[in-house]
mmCIF file of C-alpha atoms in Angstrom:
data_model
loop_
_atom_site.group_PDB
_atom_site.id
_atom_site.type_symbol
_atom_site.label_atom_id
_atom_site.label_comp_id
_atom_site.label_asym_id
_atom_site.label_seq_id
_atom_site.Cartn_x
_atom_site.Cartn_y
_atom_site.Cartn_z
ATOM 1 C CA MET A 1 -21.990 -8.963 11.497
ATOM 2 C CA PRO A 2 -21.840 -6.741 8.387
ATOM 3 C CA ARG A 3 -25.104 -5.078 7.518
ATOM 4 C CA PRO A 4 -26.886 -6.326 4.373
ATOM 5 C CA PHE A 5 -25.391 -4.931 1.187
ATOM 6 C CA SER A 6 -27.595 -3.147 -1.300
ATOM 7 C CA LEU A 7 -27.097 -1.123 -4.458
ATOM 8 C CA ASP A 8 -28.882 1.814 -2.851
ATOM 9 C CA ALA A 9 -26.393 1.773 0.018
ATOM 10 C CA LEU A 10 -23.466 1.544 -2.370
ATOM 11 C CA ARG A 11 -24.576 4.649 -4.268
ATOM 12 C CA ARG A 12 -23.861 6.741 -1.160
ATOM 13 C CA TRP A 13 -20.103 6.225 -1.361
ATOM 14 C CA PRO A 14 -17.876 8.917 -2.842
ATOM 15 C CA ASP A 15 -16.311 6.994 -5.741
ATOM 16 C CA VAL A 16 -19.542 5.361 -6.905
ATOM 17 C CA ASP A 17 -21.403 7.002 -9.776
ATOM 18 C CA ALA A 18 -24.920 7.487 -8.422
ATOM 19 C CA ARG A 19 -26.408 7.753 -11.896
ATOM 20 C CA GLU A 20 -26.136 4.051 -12.718
ATOM 21 C CA LEU A 21 -23.985 1.291 -11.257
ATOM 22 C CA ARG A 22 -23.915 -0.442 -14.648
ATOM 23 C CA ALA A 23 -22.308 2.678 -16.139
ATOM 24 C CA SER A 24 -19.451 2.343 -18.616
ATOM 25 C CA ASP A 25 -17.632 5.070 -20.468
ATOM 26 C CA ALA A 26 -15.876 5.532 -23.787
ATOM 27 C CA ALA A 27 -12.583 4.216 -22.372
ATOM 28 C CA ASP A 28 -14.216 0.933 -21.307
ATOM 29 C CA ARG A 29 -15.770 0.517 -24.727
ATOM 30 C CA LEU A 30 -12.530 1.300 -26.544
ATOM 31 C CA VAL A 31 -10.536 -1.165 -24.403
ATOM 32 C CA LEU A 32 -13.079 -3.882 -25.205
ATOM 33 C CA ASP A 33 -13.006 -3.084 -28.919
ATOM 34 C CA GLU A 34 -9.207 -2.912 -29.144
ATOM 35 C CA SER A 35 -8.794 -6.187 -27.245
ATOM 36 C CA SER A 36 -11.572 -8.198 -28.899
ATOM 37 C CA GLU A 37 -9.369 -10.250 -31.234
ATOM 38 C CA ALA A 38 -6.801 -11.031 -28.533
ATOM 39 C CA ARG A 39 -9.526 -12.027 -26.068
ATOM 40 C CA ARG A 40 -11.116 -14.404 -28.567
ATOM 41 C CA ALA A 41 -7.742 -16.146 -28.989
ATOM 42 C CA ALA A 42 -6.950 -16.269 -25.250
ATOM 43 C CA PRO A 43 -7.453 -19.647 -23.509
ATOM 44 C CA ALA A 44 -9.910 -19.858 -20.630
ATOM 45 C CA GLY A 45 -8.523 -18.388 -17.413
ATOM 46 C CA THR A 46 -5.968 -16.118 -19.080
ATOM 47 C CA VAL A 47 -7.951 -12.848 -19.252
ATOM 48 C CA VAL A 48 -7.234 -10.463 -16.369
ATOM 49 C CA VAL A 49 -9.000 -7.194 -15.554
ATOM 50 C CA ILE A 50 -7.409 -4.538 -13.321
ATOM 51 C CA GLY A 51 -8.993 -1.295 -12.180
ATOM 52 C CA ASP A 52 -12.499 -1.998 -13.478
ATOM 53 C CA GLY A 53 -14.905 0.689 -12.303
ATOM 54 C CA TYR A 54 -18.192 -1.059 -11.675
ATOM 55 C CA GLY A 55 -17.674 -4.101 -13.904
ATOM 56 C CA ALA A 56 -17.963 -2.893 -17.505
ATOM 57 C CA LEU A 57 -14.682 -4.505 -18.605
ATOM 58 C CA THR A 58 -15.256 -7.755 -16.742
ATOM 59 C CA LEU A 59 -18.876 -8.101 -17.822
ATOM 60 C CA GLY A 60 -18.013 -7.090 -21.384
ATOM 61 C CA ALA A 61 -15.335 -9.768 -21.563
ATOM 62 C CA ALA A 62 -17.739 -12.310 -20.069
ATOM 63 C CA ASP A 63 -20.399 -11.362 -22.590
ATOM 64 C CA ASP A 64 -17.894 -12.138 -25.355
ATOM 65 C CA GLY A 65 -17.333 -15.612 -23.913
ATOM 66 C CA ALA A 66 -14.376 -15.226 -21.546
ATOM 67 C CA THR A 67 -14.401 -17.504 -18.496
ATOM 68 C CA GLY A 68 -12.147 -17.785 -15.472
ATOM 69 C CA ILE A 69 -11.565 -14.027 -15.529
ATOM 70 C CA ARG A 70 -9.322 -12.785 -12.731
ATOM 71 C CA VAL A 71 -10.069 -9.303 -11.438
ATOM 72 C CA HIS A 72 -8.385 -6.807 -9.121
ATOM 73 C CA GLN A 73 -10.113 -3.585 -8.031
ATOM 74 C CA ASP A 74 -8.524 -1.356 -5.435
ATOM 75 C CA PRO A 75 -11.728 0.118 -3.893
ATOM 76 C CA LEU A 76 -14.029 -2.289 -2.094
ATOM 77 C CA SER A 77 -16.975 -0.345 -3.518
ATOM 78 C CA GLY A 78 -15.822 -1.405 -6.997
ATOM 79 C CA GLU A 79 -15.746 -5.062 -5.964
ATOM 80 C CA ARG A 80 -19.236 -4.772 -4.538
ATOM 81 C CA ALA A 81 -20.558 -3.038 -7.651
ATOM 82 C CA LEU A 82 -19.069 -5.693 -9.931
ATOM 83 C CA ALA A 83 -20.536 -8.492 -7.807
ATOM 84 C CA ALA A 84 -23.956 -6.835 -7.758
ATOM 85 C CA ASN A 85 -23.977 -6.181 -11.492
ATOM 86 C CA ALA A 86 -22.721 -9.694 -12.281
ATOM 87 C CA SER A 87 -25.516 -11.137 -10.179
ATOM 88 C CA GLN A 88 -28.084 -9.047 -12.043
ATOM 89 C CA PHE A 89 -26.763 -10.372 -15.357
ATOM 90 C CA GLY A 90 -26.395 -13.957 -14.110
ATOM 91 C CA VAL A 91 -22.629 -14.202 -14.712
ATOM 92 C CA GLU A 92 -21.330 -14.177 -11.152
ATOM 93 C CA ASN A 93 -19.432 -17.460 -11.672
ATOM 94 C CA VAL A 94 -17.202 -16.340 -14.543
ATOM 95 C CA PHE A 95 -14.736 -14.228 -12.526
ATOM 96 C CA ARG A 96 -12.774 -14.137 -9.264
ATOM 97 C CA SER A 97 -11.759 -11.026 -7.338
ATOM 98 C CA LEU A 98 -8.173 -11.265 -6.097
ATOM 99 C CA PRO A 99 -5.515 -9.098 -4.421
ATOM 100 C CA LEU A 100 -2.928 -7.410 -6.610
ATOM 101 C CA GLY A 101 -0.062 -9.878 -6.812
ATOM 102 C CA PRO A 102 1.154 -13.039 -8.534
ATOM 103 C CA GLU A 103 -2.130 -14.950 -8.188
ATOM 104 C CA VAL A 104 -4.119 -12.481 -10.251
ATOM 105 C CA LEU A 105 -1.486 -12.247 -13.009
ATOM 106 C CA THR A 106 0.370 -15.559 -13.362
ATOM 107 C CA GLY A 107 -0.030 -16.873 -16.894
ATOM 108 C CA ALA A 108 -2.185 -13.977 -18.081
ATOM 109 C CA ARG A 109 -2.376 -13.576 -21.856
ATOM 110 C CA VAL A 110 -4.637 -10.507 -22.022
ATOM 111 C CA VAL A 111 -4.778 -7.745 -19.389
ATOM 112 C CA LEU A 112 -7.523 -5.131 -19.549
ATOM 113 C CA LEU A 113 -6.439 -2.143 -17.472
ATOM 114 C CA ARG A 114 -8.133 1.111 -16.584
ATOM 115 C CA LEU A 115 -5.226 3.522 -16.270
ATOM 116 C CA PRO A 116 -4.828 4.693 -12.668
ATOM 117 C CA ARG A 117 -4.269 8.390 -12.092
ATOM 118 C CA ALA A 118 -1.197 7.759 -9.911
ATOM 119 C CA LEU A 119 1.957 6.912 -11.860
ATOM 120 C CA ASP A 120 3.272 4.874 -8.920
ATOM 121 C CA ALA A 121 0.183 2.672 -9.145
ATOM 122 C CA LEU A 122 0.715 2.169 -12.885
ATOM 123 C CA ASP A 123 4.371 1.326 -12.262
ATOM 124 C CA ASP A 124 3.414 -1.296 -9.670
ATOM 125 C CA VAL A 125 0.892 -2.943 -11.986
ATOM 126 C CA SER A 126 3.055 -2.930 -15.099
ATOM 127 C CA ALA A 127 6.048 -4.378 -13.231
ATOM 128 C CA LEU A 128 3.922 -7.193 -11.816
ATOM 129 C CA VAL A 129 2.443 -7.975 -15.231
ATOM 130 C CA ALA A 130 5.904 -8.092 -16.813
ATOM 131 C CA VAL A 131 7.191 -10.578 -14.245
ATOM 132 C CA HIS A 132 4.194 -12.848 -13.707
ATOM 133 C CA ALA A 133 2.130 -12.828 -16.912
ATOM 134 C CA ASP A 134 2.671 -15.022 -19.958
ATOM 135 C CA ARG A 135 5.612 -14.131 -22.194
ATOM 136 C CA ASP A 136 3.161 -13.143 -24.950
ATOM 137 C CA VAL A 137 0.890 -11.040 -22.733
ATOM 138 C CA ILE A 138 -0.770 -7.978 -24.239
ATOM 139 C CA VAL A 139 -1.894 -5.139 -21.964
ATOM 140 C CA TYR A 140 -4.731 -2.890 -23.124
ATOM 141 C CA ALA A 141 -4.573 0.181 -20.868
ATOM 142 C CA GLY A 142 -7.351 2.689 -21.448
ATOM 143 C CA GLY A 143 -8.438 6.001 -20.068
ATOM 144 C CA MET A 144 -10.151 9.263 -20.840
ATOM 145 C CA LEU A 145 -7.838 11.795 -22.494
ATOM 146 C CA LYS A 146 -8.346 14.374 -19.750
ATOM 147 C CA HIS A 147 -6.835 11.926 -17.242
ATOM 148 C CA MET A 148 -3.939 10.708 -19.407
ATOM 149 C CA SER A 149 -0.402 12.025 -19.842
ATOM 150 C CA THR A 150 2.690 11.097 -21.830
ATOM 151 C CA ALA A 151 4.305 10.153 -18.510
ATOM 152 C CA MET A 152 2.079 7.045 -18.556
ATOM 153 C CA ASN A 153 3.814 5.940 -21.770
ATOM 154 C CA GLU A 154 7.172 6.315 -20.065
ATOM 155 C CA VAL A 155 6.057 4.244 -17.084
ATOM 156 C CA LEU A 156 4.793 1.404 -19.270
ATOM 157 C CA LEU A 157 8.036 1.418 -21.271
ATOM 158 C CA ARG A 158 9.960 0.639 -18.084
ATOM 159 C CA SER A 159 8.370 -2.811 -18.154
ATOM 160 C CA PHE A 160 7.526 -3.389 -21.832
ATOM 161 C CA ALA A 161 9.620 -3.122 -25.000
ATOM 162 C CA ARG A 162 6.742 -2.163 -27.281
ATOM 163 C CA LEU A 163 3.978 0.368 -26.800
ATOM 164 C CA ASP A 164 1.318 1.282 -29.356
ATOM 165 C CA VAL A 165 -1.081 4.196 -28.998
ATOM 166 C CA SER A 166 -4.596 4.021 -30.427
ATOM 167 C CA HIS A 167 -6.408 6.811 -32.200
ATOM 168 C CA ALA A 168 -8.592 8.827 -29.881
ATOM 169 C CA ARG A 169 -12.287 7.990 -29.907
ATOM 170 C CA GLN A 170 -14.951 9.840 -27.943
ATOM 171 C CA LYS A 171 -12.181 11.498 -25.913
ATOM 172 C CA ALA A 172 -10.665 8.140 -24.923
ATOM 173 C CA ARG A 173 -7.468 6.352 -25.881
ATOM 174 C CA VAL A 174 -5.842 2.955 -25.340
ATOM 175 C CA LEU A 175 -2.153 2.225 -24.786
ATOM 176 C CA THR A 176 -1.245 -1.317 -25.864
ATOM 177 C CA ALA A 177 1.895 -2.774 -24.251
ATOM 178 C CA ARG A 178 3.701 -5.918 -25.433
ATOM 179 C CA GLU A 179 7.017 -7.753 -24.965
ATOM 180 C CA PRO A 180 7.582 -7.625 -21.194
ATOM 181 C CA LEU A 181 11.052 -6.678 -19.968
ATOM 182 C CA ASP A 182 11.181 -9.409 -17.365
ATOM 183 C CA GLY A 183 14.842 -10.412 -17.288
ATOM 184 C CA ARG A 184 14.341 -13.431 -19.543
ATOM 185 C CA GLU A 185 16.269 -11.768 -22.364
ATOM 186 C CA PRO A 186 19.880 -10.480 -22.106
ATOM 187 C CA GLY A 187 20.047 -6.825 -21.274
ATOM 188 C CA THR A 188 16.466 -6.458 -20.160
ATOM 189 C CA ARG A 189 15.525 -4.970 -16.804
ATOM 190 C CA ARG A 190 13.770 -7.264 -14.362
ATOM 191 C CA PRO A 191 11.211 -5.372 -12.290
ATOM 192 C CA ALA A 192 10.829 -6.140 -8.613
ATOM 193 C CA PRO A 193 9.232 -9.614 -8.279
ATOM 194 C CA ALA A 194 7.021 -8.464 -5.422
ATOM 195 C CA LEU A 195 5.368 -5.219 -4.501
ATOM 196 C CA ARG A 196 7.372 -3.095 -2.102
ATOM 197 C CA PRO A 197 6.161 0.153 -0.581
ATOM 198 C CA ARG A 198 7.887 3.455 -1.090
ATOM 199 C CA VAL A 199 9.167 4.716 2.275
ATOM 200 C CA LEU A 200 9.892 8.258 3.488
ATOM 201 C CA SER A 201 10.603 9.602 6.963
ATOM 202 C CA HIS A 202 8.943 12.728 8.365
ATOM 203 C CA ALA A 203 9.166 14.889 11.443
ATOM 204 C CA VAL A 204 5.622 15.137 12.774
ATOM 205 C CA PRO A 205 4.133 16.925 15.794
ATOM 206 C CA GLY A 206 4.397 15.119 19.113
ATOM 207 C CA LEU A 207 7.021 12.498 18.202
ATOM 208 C CA ASP A 208 10.697 12.657 19.099
ATOM 209 C CA ASP A 209 11.673 10.279 16.297
ATOM 210 C CA GLU A 210 10.725 10.690 12.687
ATOM 211 C CA LEU A 211 7.698 8.778 11.428
ATOM 212 C CA LEU A 212 8.301 6.290 8.618
ATOM 213 C CA VAL A 213 5.480 6.428 6.084
ATOM 214 C CA CYS A 214 5.060 3.503 3.675
ATOM 215 C CA ALA A 215 2.977 3.737 0.516
ATOM 216 C CA PHE A 216 2.102 1.324 -2.238
ATOM 217 C CA GLY A 217 1.126 2.781 -5.605
ATOM 218 C CA GLY A 218 -2.211 4.545 -5.553
ATOM 219 C CA ALA A 219 -2.308 5.368 -1.849
ATOM 220 C CA PHE A 220 -3.408 8.956 -1.209
ATOM 221 C CA ALA A 221 -0.484 11.368 -0.673
ATOM 222 C CA GLY A 222 2.001 8.589 -1.408
ATOM 223 C CA ALA A 223 4.683 8.293 1.242
ATOM 224 C CA GLY A 224 4.158 11.893 2.317
ATOM 225 C CA VAL A 225 2.147 13.393 5.166
ATOM 226 C CA ASP A 226 -0.587 15.547 3.689
ATOM 227 C CA ILE A 227 -1.111 18.973 5.215
ATOM 228 C CA GLY A 228 -4.624 18.191 6.435
ATOM 229 C CA THR A 229 -3.377 15.204 8.433
ATOM 230 C CA ARG A 230 -0.546 17.269 9.865
ATOM 231 C CA PHE A 231 -2.978 19.989 10.943
ATOM 232 C CA LEU A 232 -5.186 17.412 12.676
ATOM 233 C CA LEU A 233 -2.206 15.890 14.516
ATOM 234 C CA GLU A 234 -1.271 19.338 15.827
ATOM 235 C CA GLN A 235 -4.719 19.645 17.409
ATOM 236 C CA LEU A 236 -4.562 16.147 18.930
ATOM 237 C CA LEU A 237 -1.331 16.788 20.844
ATOM 238 C CA ASP A 238 -3.098 17.493 24.142
ATOM 239 C CA VAL A 239 -6.076 15.189 23.608
ATOM 240 C CA ALA A 240 -6.352 11.996 25.623
ATOM 241 C CA PRO A 241 -8.767 9.423 24.121
ATOM 242 C CA PRO A 242 -11.272 7.933 26.594
ATOM 243 C CA PRO A 243 -9.785 5.104 28.668
ATOM 244 C CA SER A 244 -12.119 2.471 27.191
ATOM 245 C CA GLY A 245 -13.739 1.814 23.840
ATOM 246 C CA ASP A 246 -12.068 1.432 20.470
ATOM 247 C CA ILE A 247 -9.948 4.150 18.869
ATOM 248 C CA ILE A 248 -10.420 4.281 15.093
ATOM 249 C CA ASP A 249 -8.472 5.949 12.299
ATOM 250 C CA PHE A 250 -11.277 6.051 9.728
ATOM 251 C CA ALA A 251 -10.411 6.369 6.016
ATOM 252 C CA CYS A 252 -6.882 5.740 7.235
ATOM 253 C CA GLY A 253 -4.947 6.025 3.966
ATOM 254 C CA THR A 254 -1.327 5.109 4.669
ATOM 255 C CA GLY A 255 -2.015 4.822 8.393
ATOM 256 C CA VAL A 256 -0.230 7.968 9.536
ATOM 257 C CA ILE A 257 -2.867 8.895 12.128
ATOM 258 C CA ALA A 258 -3.289 5.327 13.416
ATOM 259 C CA THR A 259 0.457 4.868 13.817
ATOM 260 C CA TRP A 260 0.833 8.284 15.458
ATOM 261 C CA LEU A 261 -1.943 7.442 17.937
ATOM 262 C CA ALA A 262 -0.331 4.082 18.728
ATOM 263 C CA LEU A 263 3.027 5.747 19.369
ATOM 264 C CA ARG A 264 1.488 8.485 21.501
ATOM 265 C CA HIS A 265 -0.701 6.073 23.502
ATOM 266 C CA PRO A 266 1.351 2.883 23.933
ATOM 267 C CA GLU A 267 -1.249 1.296 26.207
ATOM 268 C CA ARG A 268 -3.957 1.349 23.509
ATOM 269 C CA ARG A 269 -4.854 -0.749 20.475
ATOM 270 C CA ILE A 270 -5.846 1.224 17.364
ATOM 271 C CA VAL A 271 -8.166 0.201 14.538
ATOM 272 C CA ALA A 272 -7.393 1.597 11.080
ATOM 273 C CA SER A 273 -10.032 1.238 8.360
ATOM 274 C CA ASP A 274 -10.114 2.016 4.644
ATOM 275 C CA GLN A 275 -11.894 0.586 1.610
ATOM 276 C CA SER A 276 -8.781 0.842 -0.588
ATOM 277 C CA ALA A 277 -6.624 -2.284 -0.857
ATOM 278 C CA SER A 278 -3.496 -0.198 -1.466
ATOM 279 C CA ALA A 279 -4.294 1.960 1.575
ATOM 280 C CA VAL A 280 -4.752 -1.090 3.792
ATOM 281 C CA ALA A 281 -1.444 -2.599 2.654
ATOM 282 C CA SER A 282 0.262 0.785 3.142
ATOM 283 C CA ALA A 283 -1.182 1.272 6.644
ATOM 284 C CA GLU A 284 -0.056 -2.187 7.695
ATOM 285 C CA ALA A 285 3.438 -1.469 6.402
ATOM 286 C CA THR A 286 3.559 1.953 8.106
ATOM 287 C CA ALA A 287 2.529 0.525 11.478
ATOM 288 C CA LYS A 288 5.065 -2.289 11.200
ATOM 289 C CA ALA A 289 7.877 0.059 10.127
ATOM 290 C CA ASN A 290 7.320 2.154 13.246
ATOM 291 C CA GLY A 291 7.219 -0.812 15.637
ATOM 292 C CA VAL A 292 3.478 -0.767 16.386
ATOM 293 C CA GLY A 293 2.249 -3.382 13.965
ATOM 294 C CA ASP A 294 1.021 -5.512 16.868
ATOM 295 C CA ARG A 295 -1.231 -2.711 18.155
ATOM 296 C CA VAL A 296 -2.631 -1.304 14.901
ATOM 297 C CA HIS A 297 -5.332 -3.548 13.451
ATOM 298 C CA VAL A 298 -5.974 -2.609 9.821
ATOM 299 C CA VAL A 299 -9.201 -3.627 8.094
ATOM 300 C CA ARG A 300 -10.548 -3.188 4.575
ATOM 301 C CA ASP A 301 -14.141 -2.127 4.993
ATOM 302 C CA LEU A 302 -16.768 -0.133 3.135
ATOM 303 C CA GLY A 303 -17.315 2.605 5.668
ATOM 304 C CA LEU A 304 -17.407 0.885 9.037
ATOM 305 C CA GLU A 305 -20.038 -1.662 8.046
ATOM 306 C CA ALA A 306 -18.353 -4.592 9.810
ATOM 307 C CA ARG A 307 -18.415 -2.704 13.117
ATOM 308 C CA PRO A 308 -21.439 -2.953 15.437
ATOM 309 C CA ASP A 309 -23.199 0.223 16.502
ATOM 310 C CA ALA A 310 -21.952 2.253 19.470
ATOM 311 C CA THR A 311 -18.664 0.378 19.998
ATOM 312 C CA ALA A 312 -16.076 3.138 19.526
ATOM 313 C CA SER A 313 -15.103 5.928 21.880
ATOM 314 C CA PHE A 314 -12.845 7.959 19.579
ATOM 315 C CA VAL A 315 -12.703 8.345 15.799
ATOM 316 C CA ALA A 316 -10.167 10.413 13.852
ATOM 317 C CA LEU A 317 -11.134 11.225 10.271
ATOM 318 C CA ASN A 318 -9.459 13.026 7.407
ATOM 319 C CA PRO A 319 -12.170 12.377 4.806
ATOM 320 C CA PRO A 320 -11.608 12.387 1.058
ATOM 321 C CA PHE A 321 -12.576 15.667 -0.551
ATOM 322 C CA HIS A 322 -12.643 14.399 -4.112
ATOM 323 C CA ALA A 323 -14.911 12.152 -6.165
ATOM 324 C CA GLY A 324 -12.729 11.575 -9.187
ATOM 325 C CA ALA A 325 -11.371 14.917 -10.323
ATOM 326 C CA ALA A 326 -14.250 16.941 -8.891
ATOM 327 C CA VAL A 327 -14.672 18.415 -5.421
ATOM 328 C CA PRO A 328 -18.429 18.108 -4.931
ATOM 329 C CA GLY A 329 -20.418 18.703 -1.802
ATOM 330 C CA GLY A 330 -21.626 15.643 0.033
ATOM 331 C CA VAL A 331 -18.508 13.501 -0.404
ATOM 332 C CA ALA A 332 -17.804 13.197 3.325
ATOM 333 C CA GLU A 333 -21.357 12.920 4.675
ATOM 334 C CA PRO A 334 -21.582 9.108 4.402
ATOM 335 C CA LEU A 335 -18.374 8.865 6.425
ATOM 336 C CA PHE A 336 -19.721 11.226 9.090
ATOM 337 C CA ALA A 337 -22.872 9.103 9.329
ATOM 338 C CA GLU A 338 -20.841 5.910 9.705
ATOM 339 C CA ALA A 339 -18.668 7.458 12.404
ATOM 340 C CA GLY A 340 -21.783 8.622 14.244
ATOM 341 C CA ARG A 341 -23.279 5.136 14.093
ATOM 342 C CA ALA A 342 -20.093 3.471 15.347
ATOM 343 C CA LEU A 343 -19.533 5.890 18.232
ATOM 344 C CA ALA A 344 -21.011 5.192 21.631
ATOM 345 C CA PRO A 345 -22.957 8.052 23.255
ATOM 346 C CA GLY A 346 -20.411 10.598 24.454
ATOM 347 C CA GLY A 347 -17.782 9.336 22.013
ATOM 348 C CA GLN A 348 -15.905 11.881 19.912
ATOM 349 C CA LEU A 349 -15.272 12.336 16.216
ATOM 350 C CA TRP A 350 -12.233 14.493 15.461
ATOM 351 C CA ALA A 351 -12.334 15.532 11.816
ATOM 352 C CA VAL A 352 -10.229 17.721 9.572
ATOM 353 C CA TRP A 353 -11.813 19.058 6.438
ATOM 354 C CA ASN A 354 -11.394 21.533 3.639
ATOM 355 C CA SER A 355 -12.773 24.786 5.062
ATOM 356 C CA PRO A 356 -14.784 25.820 1.965
ATOM 357 C CA GLN A 357 -16.839 22.621 2.288
ATOM 358 C CA ARG A 358 -18.567 23.916 5.461
ATOM 359 C CA TYR A 359 -19.278 20.491 6.916
ATOM 360 C CA ARG A 360 -20.257 21.641 10.394
ATOM 361 C CA PRO A 361 -24.054 21.462 9.839
ATOM 362 C CA ALA A 362 -23.695 17.922 8.498
ATOM 363 C CA LEU A 363 -21.593 16.927 11.510
ATOM 364 C CA GLU A 364 -24.197 18.390 13.864
ATOM 365 C CA ARG A 365 -26.947 16.454 12.116
ATOM 366 C CA LEU A 366 -25.163 13.128 11.639
ATOM 367 C CA VAL A 367 -23.052 12.882 14.810
ATOM 368 C CA GLY A 368 -23.943 15.466 17.426
ATOM 369 C CA PRO A 369 -22.901 18.802 18.957
ATOM 370 C CA THR A 370 -19.864 20.087 17.094
ATOM 371 C CA ARG A 371 -17.325 22.755 17.955
ATOM 372 C CA GLN A 372 -14.521 24.221 15.920
ATOM 373 C CA VAL A 373 -11.092 23.458 17.410
ATOM 374 C CA ALA A 374 -8.859 25.182 14.857
ATOM 375 C CA ARG A 375 -9.008 26.780 11.441
ATOM 376 C CA ASN A 376 -6.472 28.069 8.954
ATOM 377 C CA ALA A 377 -6.659 29.222 5.355
ATOM 378 C CA LYS A 378 -7.241 25.707 4.041
ATOM 379 C CA PHE A 379 -8.486 23.420 6.790
ATOM 380 C CA THR A 380 -10.847 23.269 9.743
ATOM 381 C CA VAL A 381 -10.618 20.813 12.652
ATOM 382 C CA THR A 382 -13.791 20.050 14.580
ATOM 383 C CA VAL A 383 -14.753 17.710 17.397
ATOM 384 C CA SER A 384 -18.264 16.241 17.421
ATOM 385 C CA THR A 385 -19.742 14.451 20.432
ATOM 386 C CA ARG A 386 -22.125 11.597 19.797
ATOM 387 C CA ARG A 387 -25.591 12.269 21.209
#
């Protein structure tokens, strides 16, 4: 059973602002201000929120009287933060969290969107809104100026005929998109009616055939194979996982490591875990594209909380190095601790990490004896044995 959820536990995770889970920023406030008139006119159940951080947009809309709000957040930590904050404010019944797809967008009249950093993710969202939302939908897409680019305007204009740009306020701006190009008017482009992953093939160490990598918008590294993952795979070529116990690709991203392990060890079942909805969908698609979808079980989980202690024999981990745009220390430690908890005594954690981060002492403390397997100018691969 999952361990009890708490706000204190949530603050440990890399993309959660430890200062205050109720935090909002200038972009949230500007989106709410710019959309206030449209939200007041929107019928119940037609306000949609996408990419909310910890709930500021959803709770702000609820505070203004919106009900039946539909919400999609890619990270599970965001869902948990919104639920916890809504409970604290007594408004947990005014919204539903849903996957990104037709259900969250059908009939929407107002969409409040925090602009994603990845243009592919913005393209996916805007295309879905154009096809499934109400004909008169208005999208209020906000972000901080330091994270915005004119390329975002171009992406939105692939799916909408009209785009207005707000004045900057407190280093934030809102892009307002109207008139969806959904194929209902002659000469307009109809976006894809369903999300489809981007697919690229790659030669990777240890496989005779190229690996097909599938990526939905927002997945780390897209449909590529990042150099840290490639370096880890090179070190795993001569490694045989223990004959029993689960094999886990932790923080799996697009599922490259999980799929590679399944192809290299056809007798084994692999578990792939990530808290990102787009990563989970990408990993499932990658495993299926390479013919191992029946042996790669992909789960969306905050850490490995749904997994009992001491049930894994082998964990591979390419942890995130970033929290937003920064590269702080301490980002990977919660993941090391989770891997250590999930591993049975004698089980191994194989990790690749950015060499300047110097994670070896943390691995020793949180998992067990750790040795360096390989190191180059950018990355270090270590193996830690659970005490």
